Amino acid sequence: MTDDSILRMAAIAAVLAASSGGEDPGQIGRRLGEAWAQDQRRINMGLSSLMHKRSARSTWK
């Protein structure tokens, strides 16, 4: 391999590493979101509030 091709491969690898270092935009919708958003979703689905869920005791004893 020539020095030119090695440098080209190194540059391509550096660009790919830098561009994939951030968050995947496709995964944004999988985050839970803010507490108020979680609470509104729970209430709209007919579940208890987030405050009640967080303060409930664990059943796994």
Short mmCIF file of C-alpha atoms in Angstrom, two decimals:
data_model
loop_
_atom_site.label_atom_id
_atom_site.label_comp_id
_atom_site.label_asym_id
_atom_site.label_seq_id
_atom_site.Cartn_x
_atom_site.Cartn_y
_atom_site.Cartn_z
CA MET A 1 0.00 0.00 0.00
CA THR A 2 1.18 3.48 -0.71
CA ASP A 3 1.43 6.27 1.81
CA ASP A 4 -1.37 8.05 -0.01
CA SER A 5 -3.83 5.20 0.42
CA ILE A 6 -2.89 4.74 4.08
CA LEU A 7 -3.50 8.43 4.76
CA ARG A 8 -6.80 8.28 2.87
CA MET A 9 -7.97 5.29 4.95
CA ALA A 10 -6.91 7.04 8.15
CA ALA A 11 -8.84 10.17 7.15
CA ILE A 12 -11.96 8.15 6.33
CA ALA A 13 -11.72 6.29 9.65
CA ALA A 14 -11.30 9.58 11.53
CA VAL A 15 -14.37 11.11 9.87
CA LEU A 16 -16.47 8.02 10.58
CA ALA A 17 -15.34 7.93 14.21
CA ALA A 18 -16.10 11.62 14.70
CA SER A 19 -19.52 11.45 13.08
CA SER A 20 -20.66 8.36 14.98
CA GLY A 21 -19.49 9.71 18.34
CA GLY A 22 -22.73 11.61 18.97
CA GLU A 23 -26.14 10.27 19.81
CA ASP A 24 -28.09 8.28 17.30
CA PRO A 25 -31.02 10.48 16.16
CA GLY A 26 -33.15 7.38 15.70
CA GLN A 27 -32.98 6.63 19.42
CA ILE A 28 -34.36 9.98 20.61
CA GLY A 29 -37.91 8.64 20.79
CA ARG A 30 -36.87 5.82 23.10
CA ARG A 31 -35.87 8.16 25.93
CA LEU A 32 -38.28 8.56 28.82
CA GLY A 33 -38.28 12.34 28.69
CA GLU A 34 -38.94 14.85 31.42
CA ALA A 35 -40.79 13.82 34.58
CA TRP A 36 -43.85 15.90 33.69
CA ALA A 37 -44.05 14.22 30.27
CA GLN A 38 -43.84 10.78 31.86
CA ASP A 39 -46.53 11.78 34.35
CA GLN A 40 -48.87 13.04 31.62
CA ARG A 41 -48.40 9.85 29.59
CA ARG A 42 -49.15 7.69 32.64
CA ILE A 43 -52.27 9.67 33.52
CA ASN A 44 -53.53 9.63 29.91
CA MET A 45 -53.16 5.83 29.86
CA GLY A 46 -55.18 5.58 33.07
CA LEU A 47 -52.24 4.66 35.30
CA SER A 48 -51.35 6.23 38.62
CA SER A 49 -49.20 9.33 38.68
CA LEU A 50 -45.43 9.17 38.51
CA MET A 51 -45.16 10.51 42.06
CA HIS A 52 -47.32 7.65 43.31
CA LYS A 53 -45.33 5.12 41.29
CA ARG A 54 -42.00 6.36 42.64
CA SER A 55 -43.20 6.39 46.24
CA ALA A 56 -44.84 2.95 46.11
CA ARG A 57 -43.08 0.21 48.00
CA SER A 58 -41.41 -2.59 46.13
CA THR A 59 -43.22 -5.93 45.98
CA TRP A 60 -39.92 -7.82 45.59
CA LYS A 61 -38.91 -8.46 49.19
#
